[in-house]
Coordinates of C-alpha atoms in Angstrom, one line a residue:
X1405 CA -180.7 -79.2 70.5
X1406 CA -177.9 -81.4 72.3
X1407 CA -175.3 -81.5 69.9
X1408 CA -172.7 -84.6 69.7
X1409 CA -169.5 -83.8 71.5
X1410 CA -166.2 -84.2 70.2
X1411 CA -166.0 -87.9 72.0
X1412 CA -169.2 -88.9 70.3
X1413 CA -167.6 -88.5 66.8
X1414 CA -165.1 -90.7 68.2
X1415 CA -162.2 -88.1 68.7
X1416 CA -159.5 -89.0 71.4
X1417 CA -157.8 -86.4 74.1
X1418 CA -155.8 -84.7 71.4
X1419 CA -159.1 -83.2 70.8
X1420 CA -160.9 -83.6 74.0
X1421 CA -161.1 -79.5 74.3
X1422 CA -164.4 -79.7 72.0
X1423 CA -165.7 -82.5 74.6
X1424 CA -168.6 -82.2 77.4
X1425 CA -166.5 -82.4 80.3
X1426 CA -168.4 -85.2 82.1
X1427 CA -168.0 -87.2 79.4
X1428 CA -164.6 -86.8 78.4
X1429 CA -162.9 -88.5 82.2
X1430 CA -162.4 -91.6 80.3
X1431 CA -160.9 -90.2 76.7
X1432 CA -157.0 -89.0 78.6
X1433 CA -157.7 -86.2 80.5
X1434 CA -154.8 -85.9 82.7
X1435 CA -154.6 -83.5 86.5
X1436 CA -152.8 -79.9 86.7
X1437 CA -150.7 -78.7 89.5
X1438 CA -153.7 -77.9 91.4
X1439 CA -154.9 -81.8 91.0
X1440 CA -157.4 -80.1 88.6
X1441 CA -158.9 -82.3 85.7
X1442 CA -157.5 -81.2 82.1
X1443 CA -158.2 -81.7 78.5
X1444 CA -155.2 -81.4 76.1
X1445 CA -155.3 -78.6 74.6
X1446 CA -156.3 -78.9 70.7
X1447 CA -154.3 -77.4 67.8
X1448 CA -155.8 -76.3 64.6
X1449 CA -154.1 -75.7 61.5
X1450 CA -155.2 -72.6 60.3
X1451 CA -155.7 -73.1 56.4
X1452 CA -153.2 -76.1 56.6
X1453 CA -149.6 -75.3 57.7
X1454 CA -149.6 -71.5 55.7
X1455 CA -146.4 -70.3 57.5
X1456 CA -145.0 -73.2 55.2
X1457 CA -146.8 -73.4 51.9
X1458 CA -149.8 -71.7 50.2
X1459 CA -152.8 -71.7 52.3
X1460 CA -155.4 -74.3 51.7
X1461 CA -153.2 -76.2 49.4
X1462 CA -152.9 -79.9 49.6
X1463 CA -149.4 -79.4 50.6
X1464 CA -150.1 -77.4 53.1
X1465 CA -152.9 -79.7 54.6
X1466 CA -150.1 -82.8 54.7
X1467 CA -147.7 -81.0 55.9
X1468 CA -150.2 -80.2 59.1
X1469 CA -151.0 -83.7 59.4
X1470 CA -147.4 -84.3 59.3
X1471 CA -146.4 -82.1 62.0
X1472 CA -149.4 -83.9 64.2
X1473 CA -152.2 -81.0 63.9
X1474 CA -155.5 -82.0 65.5
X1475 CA -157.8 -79.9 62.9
X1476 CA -157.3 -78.5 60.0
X1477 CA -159.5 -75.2 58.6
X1478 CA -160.5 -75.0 55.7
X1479 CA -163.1 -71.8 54.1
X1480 CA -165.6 -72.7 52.6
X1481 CA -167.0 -71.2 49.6
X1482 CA -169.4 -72.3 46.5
X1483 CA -168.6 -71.9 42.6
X1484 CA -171.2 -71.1 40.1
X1485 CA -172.1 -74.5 39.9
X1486 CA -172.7 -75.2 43.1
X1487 CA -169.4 -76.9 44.5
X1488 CA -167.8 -75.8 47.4
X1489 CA -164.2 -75.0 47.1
X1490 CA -161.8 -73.9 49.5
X1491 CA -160.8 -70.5 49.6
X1492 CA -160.7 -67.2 52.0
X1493 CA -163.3 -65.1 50.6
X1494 CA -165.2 -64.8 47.3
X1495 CA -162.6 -62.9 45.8
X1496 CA -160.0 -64.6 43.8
X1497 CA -157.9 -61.9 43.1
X1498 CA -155.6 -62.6 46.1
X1499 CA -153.8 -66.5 46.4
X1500 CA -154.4 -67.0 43.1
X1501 CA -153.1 -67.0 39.6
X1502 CA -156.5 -65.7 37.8
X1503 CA -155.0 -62.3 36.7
X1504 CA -152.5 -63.9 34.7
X1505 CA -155.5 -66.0 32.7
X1506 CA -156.4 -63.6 29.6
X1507 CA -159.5 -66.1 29.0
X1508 CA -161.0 -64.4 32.1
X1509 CA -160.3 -61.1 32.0
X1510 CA -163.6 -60.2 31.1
X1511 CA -164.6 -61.7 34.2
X1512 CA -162.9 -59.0 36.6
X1513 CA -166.0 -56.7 38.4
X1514 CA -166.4 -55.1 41.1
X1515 CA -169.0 -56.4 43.7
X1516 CA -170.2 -55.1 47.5
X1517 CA -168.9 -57.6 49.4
X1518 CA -170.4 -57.7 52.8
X1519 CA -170.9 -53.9 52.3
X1520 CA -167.5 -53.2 50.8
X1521 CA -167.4 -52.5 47.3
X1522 CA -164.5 -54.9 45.9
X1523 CA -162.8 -55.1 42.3
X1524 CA -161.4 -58.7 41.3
X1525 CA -162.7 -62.2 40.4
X1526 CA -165.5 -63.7 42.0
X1527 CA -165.7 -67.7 42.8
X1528 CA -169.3 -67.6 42.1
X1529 CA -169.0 -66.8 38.6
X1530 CA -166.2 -69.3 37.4
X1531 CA -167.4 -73.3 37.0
X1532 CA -165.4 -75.5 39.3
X1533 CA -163.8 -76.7 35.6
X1534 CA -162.7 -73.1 35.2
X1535 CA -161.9 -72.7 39.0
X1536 CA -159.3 -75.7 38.3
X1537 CA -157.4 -74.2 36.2
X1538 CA -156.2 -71.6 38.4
X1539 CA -153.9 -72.1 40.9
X1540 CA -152.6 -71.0 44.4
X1541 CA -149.9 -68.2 45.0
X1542 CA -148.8 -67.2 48.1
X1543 CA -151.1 -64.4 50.0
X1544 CA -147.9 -62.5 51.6
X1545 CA -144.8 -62.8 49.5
X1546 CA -142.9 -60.0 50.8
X1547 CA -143.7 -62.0 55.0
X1548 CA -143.0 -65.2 53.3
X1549 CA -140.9 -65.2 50.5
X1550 CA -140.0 -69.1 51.4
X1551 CA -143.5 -70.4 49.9
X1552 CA -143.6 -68.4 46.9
X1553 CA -141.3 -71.6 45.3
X1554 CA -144.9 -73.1 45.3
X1555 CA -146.6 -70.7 43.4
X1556 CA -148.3 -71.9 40.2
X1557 CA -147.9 -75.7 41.6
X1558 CA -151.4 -76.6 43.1
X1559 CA -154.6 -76.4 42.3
X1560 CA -157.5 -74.9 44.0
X1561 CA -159.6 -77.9 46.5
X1562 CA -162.8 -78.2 46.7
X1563 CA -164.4 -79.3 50.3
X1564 CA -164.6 -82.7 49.5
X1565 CA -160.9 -82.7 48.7
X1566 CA -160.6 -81.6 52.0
X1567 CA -162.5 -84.1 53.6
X1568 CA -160.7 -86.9 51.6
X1569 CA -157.5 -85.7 53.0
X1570 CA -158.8 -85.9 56.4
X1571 CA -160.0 -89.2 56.2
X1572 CA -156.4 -90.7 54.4
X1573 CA -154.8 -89.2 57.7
X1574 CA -157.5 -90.9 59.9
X1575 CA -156.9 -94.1 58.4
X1576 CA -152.2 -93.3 58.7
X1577 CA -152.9 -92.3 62.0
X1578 CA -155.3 -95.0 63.0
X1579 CA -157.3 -92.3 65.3
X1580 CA -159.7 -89.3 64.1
X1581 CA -158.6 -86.4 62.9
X1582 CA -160.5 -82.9 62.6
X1583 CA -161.7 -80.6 60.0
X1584 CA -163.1 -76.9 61.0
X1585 CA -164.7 -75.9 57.9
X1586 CA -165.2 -72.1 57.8
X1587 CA -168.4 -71.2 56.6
X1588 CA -167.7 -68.0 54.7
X1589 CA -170.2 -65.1 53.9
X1590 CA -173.3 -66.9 54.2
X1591 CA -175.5 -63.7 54.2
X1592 CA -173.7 -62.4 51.0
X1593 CA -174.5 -65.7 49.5
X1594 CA -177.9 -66.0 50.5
X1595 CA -178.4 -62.8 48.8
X1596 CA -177.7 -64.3 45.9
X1597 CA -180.5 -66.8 46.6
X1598 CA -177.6 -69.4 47.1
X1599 CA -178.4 -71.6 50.7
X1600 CA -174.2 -71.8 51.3
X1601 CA -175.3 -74.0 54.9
X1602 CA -177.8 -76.5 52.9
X1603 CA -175.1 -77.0 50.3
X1604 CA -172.9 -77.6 53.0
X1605 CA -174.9 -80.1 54.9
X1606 CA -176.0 -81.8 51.8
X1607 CA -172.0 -82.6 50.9
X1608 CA -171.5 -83.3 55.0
X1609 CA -174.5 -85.7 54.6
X1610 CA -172.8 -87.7 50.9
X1611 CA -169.6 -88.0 53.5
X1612 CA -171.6 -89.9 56.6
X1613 CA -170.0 -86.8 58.5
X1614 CA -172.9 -86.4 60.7
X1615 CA -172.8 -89.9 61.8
X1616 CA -171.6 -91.0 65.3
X1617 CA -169.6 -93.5 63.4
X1618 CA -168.1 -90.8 61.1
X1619 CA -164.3 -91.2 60.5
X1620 CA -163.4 -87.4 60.3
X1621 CA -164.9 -85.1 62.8
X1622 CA -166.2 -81.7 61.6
X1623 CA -166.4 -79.1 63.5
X1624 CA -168.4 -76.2 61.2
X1625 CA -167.8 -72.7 62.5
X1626 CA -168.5 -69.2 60.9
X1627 CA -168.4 -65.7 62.1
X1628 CA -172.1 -64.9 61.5
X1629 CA -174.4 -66.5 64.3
X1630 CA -177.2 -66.8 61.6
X1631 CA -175.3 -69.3 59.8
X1632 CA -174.1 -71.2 63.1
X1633 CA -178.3 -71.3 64.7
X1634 CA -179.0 -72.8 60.7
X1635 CA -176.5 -75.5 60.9
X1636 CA -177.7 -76.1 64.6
X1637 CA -181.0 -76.8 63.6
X1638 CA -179.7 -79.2 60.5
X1639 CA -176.9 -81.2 62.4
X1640 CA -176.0 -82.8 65.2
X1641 CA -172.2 -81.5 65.5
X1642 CA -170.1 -79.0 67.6
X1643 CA -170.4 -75.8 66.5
X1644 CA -167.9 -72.5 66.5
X1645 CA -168.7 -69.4 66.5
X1646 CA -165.8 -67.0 65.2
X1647 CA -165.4 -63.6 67.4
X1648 CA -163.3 -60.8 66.0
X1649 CA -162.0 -57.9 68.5
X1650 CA -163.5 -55.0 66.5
X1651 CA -166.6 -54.7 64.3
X1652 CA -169.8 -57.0 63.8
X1653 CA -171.0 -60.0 62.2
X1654 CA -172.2 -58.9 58.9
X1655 CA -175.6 -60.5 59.6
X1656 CA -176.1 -58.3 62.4
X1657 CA -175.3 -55.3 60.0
X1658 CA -178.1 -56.9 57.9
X1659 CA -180.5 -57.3 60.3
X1660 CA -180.1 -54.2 62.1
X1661 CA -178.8 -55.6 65.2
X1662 CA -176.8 -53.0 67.5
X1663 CA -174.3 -55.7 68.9
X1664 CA -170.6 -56.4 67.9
X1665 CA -168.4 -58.7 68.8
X1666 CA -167.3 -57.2 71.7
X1667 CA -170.8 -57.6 72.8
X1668 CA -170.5 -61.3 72.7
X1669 CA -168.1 -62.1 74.6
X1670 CA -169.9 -60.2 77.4
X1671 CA -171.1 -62.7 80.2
X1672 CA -174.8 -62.0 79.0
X1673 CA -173.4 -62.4 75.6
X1674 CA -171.6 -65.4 76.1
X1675 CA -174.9 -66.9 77.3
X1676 CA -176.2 -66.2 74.3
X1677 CA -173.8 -67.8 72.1
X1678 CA -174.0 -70.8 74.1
X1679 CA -177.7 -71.3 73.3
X1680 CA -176.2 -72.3 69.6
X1681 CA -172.5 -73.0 69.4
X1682 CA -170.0 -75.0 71.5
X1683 CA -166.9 -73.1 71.2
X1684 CA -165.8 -69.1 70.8
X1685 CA -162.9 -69.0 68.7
X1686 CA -161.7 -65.5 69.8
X1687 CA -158.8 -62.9 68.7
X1688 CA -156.4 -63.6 70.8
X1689 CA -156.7 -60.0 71.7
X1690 CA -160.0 -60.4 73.2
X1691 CA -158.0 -62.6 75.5
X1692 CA -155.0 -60.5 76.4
X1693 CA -154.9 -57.0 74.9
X1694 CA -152.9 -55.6 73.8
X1695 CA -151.4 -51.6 74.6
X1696 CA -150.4 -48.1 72.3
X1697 CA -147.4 -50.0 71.6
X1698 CA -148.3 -53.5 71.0
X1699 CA -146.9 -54.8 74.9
X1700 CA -149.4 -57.6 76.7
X1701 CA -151.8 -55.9 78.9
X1702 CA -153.5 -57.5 81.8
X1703 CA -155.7 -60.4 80.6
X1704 CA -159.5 -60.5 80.4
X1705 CA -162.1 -61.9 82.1
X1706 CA -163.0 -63.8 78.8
X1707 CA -161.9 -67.5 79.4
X1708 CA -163.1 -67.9 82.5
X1709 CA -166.5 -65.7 81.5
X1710 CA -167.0 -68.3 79.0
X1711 CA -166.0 -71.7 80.7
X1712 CA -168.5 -70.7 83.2
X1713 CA -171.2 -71.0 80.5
X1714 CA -169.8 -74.4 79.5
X1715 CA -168.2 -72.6 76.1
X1716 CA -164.8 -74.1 75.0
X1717 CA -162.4 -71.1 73.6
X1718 CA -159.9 -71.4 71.0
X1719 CA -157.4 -68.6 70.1
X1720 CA -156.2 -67.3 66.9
X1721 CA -154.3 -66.5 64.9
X1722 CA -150.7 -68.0 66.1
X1723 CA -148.2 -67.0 63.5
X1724 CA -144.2 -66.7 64.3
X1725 CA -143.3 -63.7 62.7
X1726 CA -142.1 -60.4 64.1
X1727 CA -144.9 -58.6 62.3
X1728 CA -147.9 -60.5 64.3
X1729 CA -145.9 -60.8 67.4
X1730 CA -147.0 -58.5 70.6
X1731 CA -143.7 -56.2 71.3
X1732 CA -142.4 -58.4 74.1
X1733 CA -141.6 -61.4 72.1
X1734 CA -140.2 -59.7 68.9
X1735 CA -136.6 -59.9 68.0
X1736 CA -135.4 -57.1 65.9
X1737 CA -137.2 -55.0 64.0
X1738 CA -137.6 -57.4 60.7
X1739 CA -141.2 -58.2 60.3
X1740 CA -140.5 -61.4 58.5
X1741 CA -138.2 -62.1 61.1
X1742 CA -139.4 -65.2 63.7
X1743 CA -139.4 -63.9 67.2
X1744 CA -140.3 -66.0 70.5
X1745 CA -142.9 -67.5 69.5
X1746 CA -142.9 -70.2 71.7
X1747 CA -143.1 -67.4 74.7
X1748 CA -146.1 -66.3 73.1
X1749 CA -147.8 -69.6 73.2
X1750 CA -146.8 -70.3 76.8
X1751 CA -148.4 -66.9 77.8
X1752 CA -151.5 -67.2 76.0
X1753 CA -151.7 -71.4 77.0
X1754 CA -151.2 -69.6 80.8
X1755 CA -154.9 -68.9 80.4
X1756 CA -156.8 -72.0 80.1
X1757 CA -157.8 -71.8 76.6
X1758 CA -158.7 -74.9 74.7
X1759 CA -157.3 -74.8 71.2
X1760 CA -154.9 -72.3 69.4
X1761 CA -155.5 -71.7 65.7
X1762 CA -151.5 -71.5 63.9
X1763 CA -149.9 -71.0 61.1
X1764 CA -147.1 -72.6 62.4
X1765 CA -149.0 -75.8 63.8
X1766 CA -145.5 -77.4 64.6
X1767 CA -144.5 -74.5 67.0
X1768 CA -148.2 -74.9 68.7
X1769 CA -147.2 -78.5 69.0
X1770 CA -143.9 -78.0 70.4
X1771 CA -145.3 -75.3 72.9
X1772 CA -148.0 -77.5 74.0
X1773 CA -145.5 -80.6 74.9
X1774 CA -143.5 -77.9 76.9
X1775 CA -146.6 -77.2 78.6
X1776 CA -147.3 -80.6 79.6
X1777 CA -150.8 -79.8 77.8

């Protein structure tokens, strides 16, 4: 199938990296050095702005928009009644208040999840009724002790929270703004006989988000390729796939396929990709390794591998602190401490990638206007 680009859901040059590149000379590309043609390069607020507040909180979603973030990222995952909610994994045990609930301590078991046996509270048993009364607590309190003063304060979202939120700042902003909806576990779902992509379709389809007249673009992704070669064959949208630097999608593991990631972003694997997906949101490792002691190494062949298959490539994940940083743009020894992060971006931006994923979407911001991107 020919998906829609990013232009035919309407989005301007902010988010022109999604595009088809003969169709995007009229949305604001703009001419390097070299008098080559360039799209800006998109940011994406990874689970709203997180080095701020609570990921996936609605204060962490406006405070992305506020800062100017193309896309947001939400994860998507479903409750027992079939709503889909928006939260990193299955397991509610971390970002969230439910061990302090004595009404659901019963509820604490311990599940394989995608192969790893894991003790804690599952979304899938809790009714989106019971799934709002818990609320959000910061992930890393000890990294960021600055957003636990928002613990306890906001409630979990559902997806079409989400969505409402992106279509408010479409309608501020006057222009459309992005969603990247995670798509989270869809094998260990589907082994539960629950069809996580349908569900997500269906709520896409309520929203007029597959429209060429939709005000919100969305732009699913997921780590599995089963999940992304589903939603191809369901919707007409630009799809991501999600490539880690170590281990395998855990539909592969399923199915008995040999490959890894690593194996993907391979030309041949590349090639592959782009038989489903639009984009390769990579670990920025993948991009530029990284040595014994955490120094840059000499970059890849990885963006240029997969512009040549007409992929996009997004990087992840941006954050400022010491304790994510590679060696040469730390500052003391403090891993809460916020090193040169803006160096960071400028090396990684260097390479021609098309959208960074941040916790910090203002830095991103700031780096790209350095950049002239």
């Amino acid at each position: 199938m020919h998906r829609r680009t990013a232009i035919a859901l309407g989005l301007t040059a902010t988010t022109a990296p999604f595009v088809d590149t003969a169709r995007a000379s009229a949305h604001g590309t703009d001419e390097d050095e070299h008098g080559r043609r360039r799209h800006r390069l998109a940011v994406i607020a990874h689970r709203g702005a997180w080095g701020y507040r609570p990921e996936h909180t609605v204060a962490a979603y406006q405070l992305a928009f506020r800062f100017g973030a193309d896309v947001v990222k939400p994860d998507v995952v479903v409750t027992k009644d079939g709503v889909l909610v928006d939260r990193n994994s299955p397991d509610l045990t971390v970002a969230t208040d439910v061990s302090k609930h004595p009404e659901f301590a019963a509820r604490k078991t311990t599940k394989m999840l995608d192969g790893v046996a894991t003790t804690g509270w599952f979304v899938e048993d809790f009714t989106l009724a019971e799934i709002k009364t818990l609320r959000a607590t910061e992930r890393m309190p000890d990294l960021r002790p600055g957003n636990t003063a928002f613990d306890g304060r906001f409630p979990i979202l559902t997806i079409q929270e989400v969505i409402d939120l992106a279509r408010a700042e479409s309608r501020r902003r006057g222009r459309r703004v992005g969603i990247a909806p995670d798509v989270k576990r869809p094998t260990y779902y589907r082994a539960m006989g629950v069809p996580l992509e349908e569900l997500f379709v269906r709520l896409l389809r309520r929203n007029g988000l597959t429209d060429e007249d939709a005000d919100v673009a969305v732009l699913p992704q997921s780590f599995e390729p089963s999940c992304l070669q589903r939603l191809n064959r369901m919707v007409d949208l630009p799809l991501i796939q999600l490539l880690d630097a170590a281990g395998k999608p855990y539909d592969f593991v399923v199915a008995g396929d040999p490959r890894g990631y690593r194996d993907l972003v391979t030309p041949e694997g590349l090639r592959w990709v782009r038989r489903y997906a639009d984009v390769v949101s990579v670990n920025k490792d993948l991009i530029i390794p990284r040595d014994a002691t955490a120094h840059l190494t000499t970059p890849t062949t990885l963006v240029g591998d997969a512009h040549r298959t007409g992929l996009k490539v997004h990087a992840w994940r941006f954050c400022n602190e010491n304790t994510f940083l590679p060696a040469d743009f730390r500052i003391g020894t403090d891993p809460k401490v916020h090193g040169d992060f803006i160096a960071e971006y400028r090396r990684f931006y260097a390479q021609g990638i098309d959208g960074v994923v941040s916790d910090f979407p203002d830095a991103a911001l700031t780096a790209r206007a350095a950049a002239h991107l």
